[in-house]
Short mmCIF file of C-alpha atoms and ligand atoms in Angstrom, two decimals:
data_model
loop_
_atom_site.label_atom_id
_atom_site.label_comp_id
_atom_site.label_asym_id
_atom_site.label_seq_id
_atom_site.Cartn_x
_atom_site.Cartn_y
_atom_site.Cartn_z
CA MET A 1 67.37 -150.61 -11.63
CA THR A 2 67.81 -147.94 -8.95
CA GLU A 3 65.67 -146.97 -5.99
CA ARG A 4 66.07 -143.36 -6.91
CA LYS A 5 63.02 -141.57 -8.25
CA ASP A 6 63.90 -140.07 -11.62
CA ILE A 7 62.60 -136.66 -12.54
CA PHE A 8 62.25 -137.70 -16.18
CA LYS A 9 60.04 -140.63 -17.09
CA ASP A 10 61.38 -141.23 -20.58
CA THR A 11 64.51 -143.14 -21.33
CA ILE A 12 66.22 -141.31 -24.15
CA VAL A 13 68.56 -142.57 -26.83
CA ALA A 14 70.81 -140.86 -29.39
CA ILE A 15 73.86 -141.26 -31.55
CA SER A 16 76.57 -139.33 -29.70
CA SER A 17 79.36 -139.64 -32.25
CA PRO A 18 79.45 -138.00 -35.69
CA VAL A 19 77.05 -139.80 -37.99
CA GLY A 20 79.16 -141.40 -40.67
CA VAL A 21 81.76 -144.00 -41.43
CA ALA A 22 84.42 -144.47 -38.73
CA ALA A 23 86.03 -147.18 -36.64
CA ILE A 24 83.77 -146.58 -33.66
CA GLY A 25 80.36 -145.02 -33.15
CA VAL A 26 78.73 -144.25 -29.81
CA ILE A 27 75.08 -144.58 -28.87
CA ARG A 28 73.91 -143.30 -25.53
CA LEU A 29 70.90 -144.14 -23.41
CA SER A 30 69.77 -142.25 -20.33
CA GLY A 31 66.86 -142.97 -18.02
CA SER A 32 65.62 -145.62 -15.65
CA LYS A 33 65.05 -148.20 -18.38
CA SER A 34 68.56 -147.96 -19.87
CA HIS A 35 69.93 -150.97 -18.05
CA HIS A 36 66.95 -153.17 -18.83
CA LEU A 37 66.85 -152.17 -22.50
CA ALA A 38 70.55 -152.90 -22.96
CA LEU A 39 70.26 -156.30 -21.29
CA THR A 40 67.32 -157.13 -23.53
CA LEU A 41 69.15 -156.40 -26.77
CA LEU A 42 72.49 -157.98 -25.94
CA GLU A 43 72.72 -161.40 -27.48
CA LYS A 44 74.74 -162.82 -24.58
CA LYS A 45 72.41 -163.26 -21.66
CA PHE A 46 74.22 -161.42 -18.88
CA GLU A 47 72.48 -161.58 -15.54
CA ASP A 48 73.36 -158.03 -14.76
CA LEU A 49 75.61 -155.25 -16.04
CA GLU A 50 77.91 -154.10 -13.28
CA GLU A 51 78.52 -150.40 -13.37
CA ARG A 52 81.49 -149.03 -15.31
CA LYS A 53 82.51 -152.41 -16.65
CA MET A 54 82.84 -153.13 -20.32
CA TYR A 55 80.76 -156.01 -21.72
CA ARG A 56 81.26 -157.42 -25.18
CA SER A 57 78.48 -159.06 -27.14
CA PHE A 58 76.52 -158.95 -30.34
CA LEU A 59 73.56 -156.61 -30.23
CA VAL A 60 70.32 -157.82 -31.78
CA SER A 61 66.98 -156.37 -32.83
CA PRO A 62 63.85 -157.09 -30.74
CA GLU A 63 63.26 -160.05 -33.12
CA GLY A 64 66.72 -161.38 -32.42
CA LYS A 65 68.33 -160.33 -35.72
CA MET A 66 72.04 -159.50 -35.46
CA ILE A 67 72.89 -155.80 -35.79
CA ASP A 68 76.53 -155.43 -34.74
CA GLU A 69 79.20 -156.59 -32.35
CA VAL A 70 79.43 -154.01 -29.58
CA ASN A 71 81.03 -153.03 -26.29
CA VAL A 72 78.61 -151.82 -23.67
CA CYS A 73 79.14 -149.87 -20.47
CA PHE A 74 76.58 -149.17 -17.78
CA TYR A 75 76.73 -146.10 -15.50
CA LYS A 76 74.61 -146.26 -12.40
CA ALA A 77 72.70 -143.21 -11.16
CA PRO A 78 73.69 -140.77 -9.80
CA GLN A 79 77.27 -141.48 -10.82
CA SER A 80 76.75 -140.71 -14.50
CA PHE A 81 76.88 -137.76 -16.87
CA THR A 82 73.14 -137.10 -16.63
CA GLY A 83 72.79 -138.25 -13.04
CA GLU A 84 70.43 -141.00 -14.26
CA ASP A 85 71.13 -144.60 -15.17
CA MET A 86 72.98 -144.52 -18.46
CA VAL A 87 74.33 -146.95 -21.01
CA GLU A 88 76.92 -146.28 -23.70
CA ILE A 89 77.21 -148.60 -26.63
CA PHE A 90 80.36 -148.62 -28.72
CA CYS A 91 79.60 -150.08 -32.12
CA HIS A 92 81.12 -149.93 -35.58
CA SER A 93 80.31 -146.58 -37.06
CA GLY A 94 78.30 -146.97 -40.23
CA MET A 95 74.96 -145.47 -41.16
CA THR A 96 73.11 -148.80 -41.20
CA VAL A 97 74.58 -150.00 -37.91
CA LEU A 98 73.85 -146.74 -36.09
CA ALA A 99 70.33 -146.40 -37.51
CA SER A 100 69.50 -150.05 -36.72
CA ILE A 101 70.63 -149.78 -33.11
CA LEU A 102 68.65 -146.56 -32.67
CA ASP A 103 65.62 -148.23 -34.25
CA ALA A 104 65.90 -151.29 -31.97
CA PHE A 105 65.90 -149.17 -28.81
CA THR A 106 63.06 -146.92 -29.92
CA ARG A 107 60.94 -149.95 -30.72
CA LEU A 108 61.45 -151.09 -27.13
CA GLY A 109 60.15 -147.74 -25.88
CA ALA A 110 63.17 -145.43 -25.72
CA ARG A 111 62.61 -141.97 -27.15
CA ILE A 112 65.05 -140.19 -29.49
CA ALA A 113 66.73 -137.44 -27.47
CA GLU A 114 66.27 -133.79 -28.33
CA PRO A 115 69.36 -131.63 -28.98
CA GLY A 116 71.24 -131.14 -25.72
CA GLU A 117 68.79 -133.27 -23.75
CA PHE A 118 71.49 -135.33 -22.04
CA THR A 119 73.19 -132.17 -20.80
CA LYS A 120 69.85 -130.63 -19.86
CA ARG A 121 69.12 -133.62 -17.66
CA ALA A 122 72.60 -133.31 -16.15
CA PHE A 123 71.83 -129.67 -15.32
CA ILE A 124 68.38 -130.33 -13.89
CA ASN A 125 69.69 -133.29 -11.87
CA GLY A 126 72.33 -130.98 -10.37
CA LYS A 127 75.33 -132.66 -12.01
CA MET A 128 76.59 -129.34 -13.35
CA ASP A 129 75.68 -125.67 -13.28
CA LEU A 130 74.86 -123.46 -16.23
CA VAL A 131 78.42 -122.20 -16.72
CA GLN A 132 79.58 -125.79 -16.94
CA VAL A 133 76.78 -126.61 -19.38
CA GLU A 134 77.90 -123.76 -21.62
CA SER A 135 81.52 -124.81 -21.28
CA ILE A 136 80.72 -128.12 -22.95
CA VAL A 137 79.70 -126.35 -26.16
CA ASP A 138 82.79 -124.17 -25.81
CA ILE A 139 85.04 -127.20 -25.43
CA ILE A 140 83.57 -128.80 -28.53
CA ASP A 141 83.65 -125.58 -30.57
CA ALA A 142 86.99 -124.29 -29.23
CA PRO A 143 88.67 -122.47 -32.13
CA SER A 144 92.17 -122.53 -30.62
CA ALA A 145 94.19 -124.28 -27.92
CA ALA A 146 93.94 -121.19 -25.73
CA SER A 147 90.14 -121.08 -26.15
CA LEU A 148 89.99 -124.74 -25.19
CA GLU A 149 92.01 -124.09 -22.07
CA ALA A 150 89.65 -121.33 -20.98
CA ALA A 151 86.61 -123.56 -21.64
CA LEU A 152 88.12 -126.46 -19.70
CA ARG A 153 88.75 -124.24 -16.70
CA GLN A 154 85.07 -123.30 -16.73
CA ARG A 155 84.09 -126.97 -17.03
CA LYS A 156 86.20 -127.63 -13.96
CA GLY A 157 84.21 -125.02 -12.08
CA GLU A 158 86.72 -122.20 -11.75
CA LEU A 159 84.24 -119.45 -12.61
CA SER A 160 81.34 -121.13 -10.81
CA ILE A 161 83.30 -121.27 -7.55
CA ARG A 162 84.13 -117.59 -7.80
CA VAL A 163 80.54 -116.65 -8.57
CA GLU A 164 79.29 -118.70 -5.61
CA ARG A 165 81.79 -116.99 -3.33
CA TRP A 166 80.89 -113.48 -4.50
CA ARG A 167 77.25 -114.29 -4.06
CA GLU A 168 77.79 -115.59 -0.54
CA GLU A 169 79.73 -112.47 0.38
CA ILE A 170 76.84 -110.33 -0.84
CA LEU A 171 74.32 -112.43 1.06
CA GLU A 172 76.39 -111.94 4.19
CA VAL A 173 76.13 -108.17 3.88
CA ILE A 174 72.39 -108.50 3.32
CA SER A 175 71.95 -110.50 6.50
CA GLU A 176 73.94 -107.89 8.41
CA ILE A 177 71.68 -105.16 7.08
CA GLU A 178 68.63 -107.21 7.99
CA ALA A 179 69.96 -107.81 11.49
CA ASP A 180 70.47 -104.05 11.87
CA ILE A 181 66.89 -103.47 10.80
CA ASP A 182 65.71 -105.87 13.53
CA PHE A 183 67.92 -104.21 16.14
CA ARG A 184 66.63 -100.84 15.12
CA GLU A 185 63.07 -101.96 15.62
CA GLU A 186 63.93 -103.26 19.05
CA GLU A 187 65.75 -99.99 19.69
CA LEU A 188 68.96 -101.73 20.61
CA LEU A 189 72.15 -99.91 20.07
CA GLU A 190 74.28 -102.76 18.79
CA ILE A 191 74.06 -101.68 15.16
CA LYS A 192 77.36 -102.29 13.44
CA PRO A 193 78.75 -99.25 11.68
CA VAL A 194 77.56 -98.73 8.12
CA LYS A 195 81.11 -98.05 7.05
CA GLU A 196 82.10 -101.66 7.54
CA LYS A 197 79.33 -102.90 5.27
CA ILE A 198 80.15 -100.34 2.61
CA GLU A 199 83.77 -101.46 2.75
CA LYS A 200 82.69 -105.08 2.23
CA LEU A 201 80.54 -104.14 -0.74
CA ARG A 202 83.37 -102.12 -2.24
CA LYS A 203 85.69 -105.09 -2.01
CA ILE A 204 83.15 -107.34 -3.73
CA ARG A 205 82.59 -104.73 -6.43
CA ASN A 206 86.34 -104.48 -7.02
CA ASP A 207 86.63 -108.26 -7.35
CA LEU A 208 83.80 -108.29 -9.88
CA LYS A 209 85.39 -105.45 -11.81
CA LYS A 210 88.71 -107.26 -11.95
CA ALA A 211 86.98 -110.29 -13.41
CA LEU A 212 85.12 -108.08 -15.87
CA GLU A 213 88.41 -106.63 -17.10
CA THR A 214 89.26 -110.02 -18.60
CA ALA A 215 86.04 -110.07 -20.64
CA ARG A 216 87.39 -108.28 -23.68
CA GLU A 217 90.16 -110.77 -24.21
CA GLY A 218 87.93 -113.62 -23.04
CA ILE A 219 85.19 -112.95 -25.57
CA PHE A 220 87.72 -112.79 -28.40
CA LEU A 221 89.19 -116.04 -27.11
CA ARG A 222 85.81 -117.74 -27.28
CA GLU A 223 84.39 -116.14 -30.42
CA GLY A 224 87.48 -115.25 -32.45
CA ILE A 225 88.72 -111.95 -33.87
CA HIS A 226 87.25 -110.92 -37.22
CA VAL A 227 89.94 -109.57 -39.52
CA SER A 228 89.14 -108.55 -43.07
CA ILE A 229 91.44 -107.59 -45.89
CA ALA A 230 90.38 -104.62 -48.02
CA GLY A 231 91.94 -103.07 -51.07
CA LYS A 232 91.41 -102.32 -54.71
CA PRO A 233 91.71 -105.25 -57.17
CA ASN A 234 95.08 -106.96 -57.58
CA VAL A 235 96.87 -105.49 -54.54
CA GLY A 236 97.43 -109.00 -53.16
CA LYS A 237 94.51 -109.53 -50.76
CA SER A 238 94.05 -113.19 -51.59
CA SER A 239 97.80 -113.72 -51.45
CA LEU A 240 97.82 -112.20 -47.97
CA LEU A 241 94.90 -114.39 -46.87
CA ASN A 242 96.81 -117.46 -48.01
CA ALA A 243 99.95 -116.25 -46.25
CA LEU A 244 98.11 -115.66 -42.96
CA LEU A 245 96.40 -119.03 -43.21
CA ARG A 246 99.64 -120.70 -44.30
CA LYS A 247 97.70 -122.54 -46.97
CA ASP A 248 96.62 -122.08 -50.53
CA ARG A 249 93.00 -121.21 -49.87
CA ALA A 250 92.00 -118.44 -52.30
CA ILE A 251 92.68 -118.25 -56.01
CA VAL A 252 95.43 -115.78 -56.88
CA THR A 253 95.95 -114.49 -60.42
CA GLU A 254 97.45 -111.40 -61.97
CA ILE A 255 94.02 -110.48 -63.37
CA PRO A 256 92.27 -107.74 -61.37
CA GLY A 257 88.85 -108.87 -60.14
CA THR A 258 89.82 -112.49 -59.44
CA THR A 259 88.01 -112.74 -56.11
CA ARG A 260 84.27 -112.26 -56.48
CA ASP A 261 82.95 -113.60 -53.19
CA VAL A 262 83.85 -113.18 -49.54
CA ILE A 263 86.16 -115.96 -48.34
CA SER A 264 86.42 -116.55 -44.58
CA GLU A 265 88.72 -119.00 -42.87
CA ARG A 266 89.79 -119.65 -39.31
CA ALA A 267 93.38 -119.21 -38.26
CA GLN A 268 95.32 -118.35 -35.13
CA ILE A 269 97.39 -115.30 -34.38
CA LYS A 270 99.48 -115.30 -31.20
CA GLY A 271 97.22 -117.98 -29.73
CA PHE A 272 94.01 -116.05 -30.42
CA PRO A 273 91.51 -117.53 -32.83
CA VAL A 274 90.89 -115.28 -35.81
CA ILE A 275 88.50 -115.39 -38.72
CA VAL A 276 90.30 -113.89 -41.69
CA THR A 277 88.14 -112.64 -44.54
CA ASP A 278 89.37 -111.99 -48.06
CA THR A 279 87.11 -109.72 -50.04
CA ALA A 280 86.50 -108.78 -53.63
CA GLY A 281 88.57 -105.82 -54.71
CA ILE A 282 86.45 -102.72 -54.25
CA ARG A 283 85.90 -100.85 -57.53
CA LYS A 284 83.09 -99.87 -59.91
CA ALA A 285 81.92 -103.34 -60.77
CA ALA A 286 82.01 -104.71 -64.30
CA ASP A 287 79.00 -107.03 -63.90
CA ALA A 288 76.25 -108.09 -61.50
CA ALA A 289 78.34 -110.81 -59.79
CA GLU A 290 81.17 -108.40 -59.10
CA GLU A 291 78.74 -105.77 -57.90
CA GLU A 292 77.30 -108.21 -55.36
CA GLY A 293 80.88 -109.17 -54.40
CA VAL A 294 81.74 -105.53 -53.72
CA LEU A 295 78.58 -105.13 -51.62
CA ARG A 296 79.53 -108.17 -49.58
CA ALA A 297 83.08 -106.91 -49.24
CA ARG A 298 81.80 -103.64 -47.80
CA ARG A 299 79.57 -105.48 -45.35
CA ALA A 300 82.44 -107.76 -44.19
CA ILE A 301 84.64 -104.70 -43.68
CA ARG A 302 81.96 -102.96 -41.65
CA GLU A 303 81.50 -105.98 -39.39
CA SER A 304 85.18 -106.68 -38.72
CA ASP A 305 87.11 -106.06 -35.54
CA VAL A 306 90.18 -105.11 -37.57
CA VAL A 307 90.58 -104.23 -41.26
CA ILE A 308 93.84 -104.54 -43.16
CA MET A 309 93.87 -101.79 -45.77
CA LEU A 310 96.18 -103.11 -48.45
CA PHE A 311 98.07 -101.05 -51.05
CA ASP A 312 100.22 -102.19 -53.93
CA SER A 313 103.53 -100.48 -53.17
CA SER A 314 104.84 -101.10 -56.69
CA GLN A 315 102.35 -98.54 -58.03
CA SER A 316 101.49 -95.02 -57.08
CA LEU A 317 98.16 -94.29 -55.43
CA ASP A 318 95.11 -93.94 -57.62
CA GLU A 319 91.43 -93.09 -57.34
CA GLN A 320 90.57 -96.73 -56.68
CA ASP A 321 92.73 -96.77 -53.54
CA ILE A 322 90.97 -93.63 -52.33
CA GLU A 323 87.57 -95.23 -52.92
CA VAL A 324 88.51 -98.18 -50.73
CA LEU A 325 90.08 -95.93 -48.11
CA GLU A 326 86.79 -94.12 -47.79
CA SER A 327 84.98 -97.32 -46.95
CA VAL A 328 87.30 -98.63 -44.23
CA PRO A 329 86.43 -97.76 -40.63
CA CYS A 330 88.49 -95.19 -38.74
CA GLY A 331 90.36 -96.48 -35.73
CA ARG A 332 90.08 -100.14 -36.65
CA THR A 333 92.23 -100.16 -39.75
CA ILE A 334 95.86 -101.13 -40.30
CA TRP A 335 97.52 -99.82 -43.46
CA ALA A 336 99.89 -102.21 -45.17
CA LEU A 337 102.03 -101.63 -48.27
CA ASN A 338 102.22 -104.97 -50.05
CA LYS A 339 104.66 -106.25 -52.68
CA CYS A 340 107.70 -104.69 -50.96
CA ASP A 341 109.82 -107.30 -52.72
CA LEU A 342 109.29 -105.28 -55.93
CA LYS A 343 110.63 -101.80 -56.58
CA MET A 344 108.61 -99.66 -54.18
CA VAL A 345 106.93 -96.60 -55.60
CA LEU A 346 104.63 -96.10 -52.66
CA THR A 347 106.48 -95.99 -49.33
CA VAL A 348 105.89 -95.29 -45.67
CA GLU A 349 107.69 -91.99 -46.24
CA ASN A 350 105.72 -90.73 -49.25
CA ILE A 351 102.24 -92.19 -48.82
CA PHE A 352 100.83 -89.22 -46.90
CA ASP A 353 102.23 -86.78 -49.46
CA GLU A 354 100.79 -88.94 -52.21
CA LEU A 355 97.41 -88.75 -50.50
CA LYS A 356 97.46 -84.97 -50.75
CA ARG A 357 96.99 -85.30 -54.49
CA PHE A 358 93.47 -86.50 -53.80
CA ASP A 359 90.44 -85.22 -52.03
CA VAL A 360 90.98 -87.22 -48.85
CA GLU A 361 88.73 -85.41 -46.46
CA ARG A 362 86.90 -88.49 -45.40
CA VAL A 363 90.00 -90.60 -44.89
CA ASP A 364 91.38 -91.24 -41.42
CA LEU A 365 94.95 -89.97 -41.54
CA THR A 366 95.49 -90.12 -37.82
CA GLY A 367 96.47 -93.77 -37.89
CA GLU A 368 99.89 -95.07 -37.05
CA LYS A 369 102.69 -95.74 -39.51
CA PRO A 370 101.76 -98.09 -42.36
CA LEU A 371 103.50 -101.46 -42.42
CA THR A 372 105.63 -102.70 -45.28
CA ILE A 373 104.93 -106.31 -46.21
CA SER A 374 105.21 -108.90 -48.91
CA ALA A 375 102.54 -111.57 -49.10
CA LEU A 376 104.82 -113.33 -51.54
CA THR A 377 108.01 -113.58 -49.44
CA GLY A 378 106.40 -113.30 -46.01
CA GLU A 379 108.35 -110.19 -45.12
CA GLY A 380 106.68 -108.03 -42.47
CA LEU A 381 103.92 -110.55 -41.74
CA ASP A 382 105.09 -111.07 -38.15
CA GLU A 383 104.80 -107.34 -37.50
CA LEU A 384 101.38 -107.37 -39.17
CA GLU A 385 100.21 -110.12 -36.82
CA ASP A 386 101.54 -108.18 -33.82
CA ARG A 387 99.77 -105.07 -35.07
CA ILE A 388 96.46 -106.95 -35.44
CA ILE A 389 96.60 -108.10 -31.83
CA SER A 390 97.62 -104.71 -30.45
CA LYS A 391 94.92 -103.02 -32.53
CA VAL A 392 92.20 -105.30 -31.16
CA PHE A 393 93.34 -104.93 -27.58
CA GLU A 394 94.26 -101.26 -27.91
CA GLY A 395 97.84 -101.93 -26.89
CA GLU A 396 99.17 -104.94 -25.03
CA VAL A 397 97.31 -108.14 -24.27
CA LEU A 398 96.86 -107.58 -20.55
CA HIS A 399 95.65 -110.95 -19.42
CA PRO A 400 97.43 -114.16 -20.19
CA VAL A 401 95.07 -117.02 -20.95
CA GLU A 402 95.54 -118.50 -17.45
CA SER A 403 94.01 -115.42 -15.89
CA ILE A 404 91.04 -114.98 -18.20
CA ILE A 405 87.84 -115.61 -16.29
CA MET A 406 85.04 -114.15 -18.37
CA THR A 407 84.57 -115.43 -21.92
CA ASN A 408 80.84 -115.50 -22.43
CA ARG A 409 78.66 -112.47 -23.23
CA ARG A 410 75.80 -113.81 -21.14
CA HIS A 411 77.99 -114.04 -18.04
CA VAL A 412 79.47 -110.62 -18.76
CA GLN A 413 76.01 -109.01 -18.92
CA HIS A 414 75.06 -110.51 -15.56
CA LEU A 415 78.33 -109.38 -14.03
CA ARG A 416 77.87 -105.83 -15.32
CA ASP A 417 74.34 -105.71 -13.91
CA ALA A 418 75.57 -107.01 -10.56
CA ILE A 419 78.29 -104.35 -10.38
CA LYS A 420 75.77 -101.62 -11.17
CA LEU A 421 73.41 -102.84 -8.45
CA ILE A 422 76.17 -103.07 -5.85
CA GLU A 423 77.23 -99.52 -6.68
CA GLU A 424 73.63 -98.42 -6.27
CA GLY A 425 73.59 -100.17 -2.89
CA ILE A 426 76.77 -98.40 -1.82
CA LYS A 427 75.30 -95.06 -2.87
CA LEU A 428 72.13 -95.70 -0.87
CA MET A 429 74.14 -96.59 2.20
CA ASN A 430 76.35 -93.55 1.81
CA ASN A 431 73.17 -91.50 1.76
CA GLY A 432 72.07 -93.01 5.04
CA HIS A 433 69.95 -95.87 3.78
CA PRO A 434 71.22 -99.02 5.50
CA ASP A 435 67.68 -100.38 5.28
CA GLU A 436 65.12 -102.54 3.49
CA ILE A 437 65.52 -100.73 0.19
CA THR A 438 69.27 -101.20 0.20
CA ALA A 439 68.89 -104.86 1.10
CA LEU A 440 66.53 -105.27 -1.84
CA VAL A 441 68.90 -103.66 -4.31
CA ILE A 442 71.84 -105.73 -3.12
CA ARG A 443 69.79 -108.89 -3.19
CA GLU A 444 69.11 -108.20 -6.84
CA ALA A 445 72.87 -108.12 -7.39
CA ALA A 446 73.16 -111.52 -5.73
CA ASP A 447 70.38 -112.79 -7.99
CA LYS A 448 72.26 -111.55 -11.06
CA LEU A 449 75.20 -113.69 -9.99
CA ALA A 450 72.86 -116.61 -9.35
CA GLY A 451 71.73 -116.22 -12.96
CA ILE A 452 75.26 -116.87 -14.22
CA ILE A 453 75.42 -120.34 -12.71
CA GLY A 454 71.73 -121.00 -13.29
CA LEU A 455 70.48 -120.99 -9.68
CA ILE A 456 67.87 -118.60 -10.99
CA THR A 457 66.98 -118.91 -14.63
CA THR A 458 64.14 -118.76 -17.12
CA GLU A 459 62.86 -121.19 -19.73
CA ASP A 460 63.95 -118.74 -22.44
CA VAL A 461 67.54 -118.67 -21.25
CA LEU A 462 67.65 -122.45 -20.97
CA HIS A 463 66.10 -122.84 -24.39
CA ASP A 464 68.64 -120.45 -25.86
CA ILE A 465 71.54 -122.36 -24.34
CA PHE A 466 70.39 -125.89 -25.06
CA SER A 467 69.31 -125.14 -28.60
CA ARG A 468 73.00 -124.68 -29.41
CA PHE A 469 73.69 -128.32 -28.61
CA CYS A 470 73.62 -131.14 -31.12
CA ILE A 471 71.64 -134.31 -30.65
CA GLY A 472 73.47 -136.82 -28.49
CA LYS A 473 75.09 -134.28 -26.14
N1 GTP B 1 105.77 -109.53 -56.19
C1 GTP B 1 104.69 -109.71 -55.47
N2 GTP B 1 103.54 -110.06 -56.06
C2 GTP B 1 102.44 -110.23 -55.31
C3 GTP B 1 102.46 -110.07 -53.90
N3 GTP B 1 101.24 -110.30 -53.45
C4 GTP B 1 100.47 -110.60 -54.49
N4 GTP B 1 101.19 -110.57 -55.63
C5 GTP B 1 100.74 -110.83 -57.00
O1 GTP B 1 99.74 -109.88 -57.32
C6 GTP B 1 98.74 -110.47 -58.15
C7 GTP B 1 97.38 -110.29 -57.52
O2 GTP B 1 97.34 -111.01 -56.33
P1 GTP B 1 95.97 -111.44 -55.62
O3 GTP B 1 96.34 -112.01 -54.31
O4 GTP B 1 95.14 -112.24 -56.53
O5 GTP B 1 95.34 -110.01 -55.45
P2 GTP B 1 93.86 -109.62 -54.95
O6 GTP B 1 93.97 -108.32 -54.26
O7 GTP B 1 93.24 -110.74 -54.24
O8 GTP B 1 93.13 -109.38 -56.34
P3 GTP B 1 91.54 -109.42 -56.64
O9 GTP B 1 90.99 -110.68 -56.09
O10 GTP B 1 91.50 -109.36 -58.11
O11 GTP B 1 90.95 -108.21 -56.01
C8 GTP B 1 99.14 -111.93 -58.32
O12 GTP B 1 99.84 -112.07 -59.53
C9 GTP B 1 100.07 -112.17 -57.13
O13 GTP B 1 101.00 -113.18 -57.36
C10 GTP B 1 103.70 -109.69 -53.30
O14 GTP B 1 103.84 -109.50 -52.10
N5 GTP B 1 104.77 -109.51 -54.13
MG1 MG B 2 91.59 -111.81 -54.59
#
């Protein structure tokens, strides 16, 4: 169809909507044969498919057997998602329809796409950089509205533009150093002062550091905060899970040992995505299932960003509470006295005195004041949510979502490396090395930034990123 020489020979095809019953299903084709293949299988004999115009027809098998009534749209290269000729077919979504359409195109020579292959072609054809590629997965997987916003800003190119600019600024300093080297060889005296270049590098480093400061919040925004609820049996862990989720997720009974397994569910707290985990009450297990449950509970607690250590305030402390206390991590735990709607025996005022009755050497008593809550009435849950957020961020949330730039660990690693290399460059220059070695070190910093947007990349990195895509994307 087009004059353009395509990098990829194959025309690929895939179901791009969820496979199952729905009003509409989408099948996508990409590659130089897309237009021809679509024309061949449309029952109405259109002379041509104009780009970005919807055509309605029945779609038939290569033998002319009806498959479905469809709408078809053609996107001409390079003005398409992949940068190649593409066709999208909107059919009725049913297993037989989708499979038959896929079958018809493969029999005409199209190949079933690999996971992420459409996006990979878009990347290789220069339609988007690596940050934008990754943002597509983040958009699809976004666990909260705030996470989605951050992903969309990356899709739009906000981070990529910054990275390009930082990189260009570094390259500028490199060319100045290289010019100085040439002047030096020609023994000319026009060498610009080193101080100026150091100042430029410092400014770039500060900009990178500022971006890096948003990483902590950004990573939680993208990946979610892991919160687990610990406590001896029957203190109200499952009730608290349900209250935080605002739905009846876990079974609650008055029998100790109700929860056997680890139950994790997604929720949102103050706009941040969280993964709340209810665990089996930690105690000497009565049977093998409970024993495994307790093991899993301990593992979940170890791997959490924040642990809610729950007590039953209607009872005094006992050995079982102490056993749980010993397994929660110091510094990451919030103490909460549940069932405050009942007559409170255990209170914020007496809990530390109560603790003295036990051997509590291994318990972190340096924590802040316990909270008083009721999973039943909802009392104190707002404060608990506030406490979770301030615990994770060690105080206030410093960066509102609009100012969060870094959300992805891969980008963060590159940024950290770049900062380190720039600092090394500054040190070299301070020590009187405005020379080839310095230029080399700083160039490496520029390359680290190039790695973020994929100007420089390896097969392994690409494989790692694209393997996270589903077929059809
Ligand atoms: N009055 C009152 N009762 C509560 C509260 N929270 C939980 N309960 C009751 O305490 C009992 C145990 O609650 P669960 O949520 O099952 O406790 P759990 O810690 O998950 O228990 P296990 O799964 O056995 O470890 C149930 O009868 C709940 O209704 C509360 O805030 N106030
Ligand atoms: Mg439970």
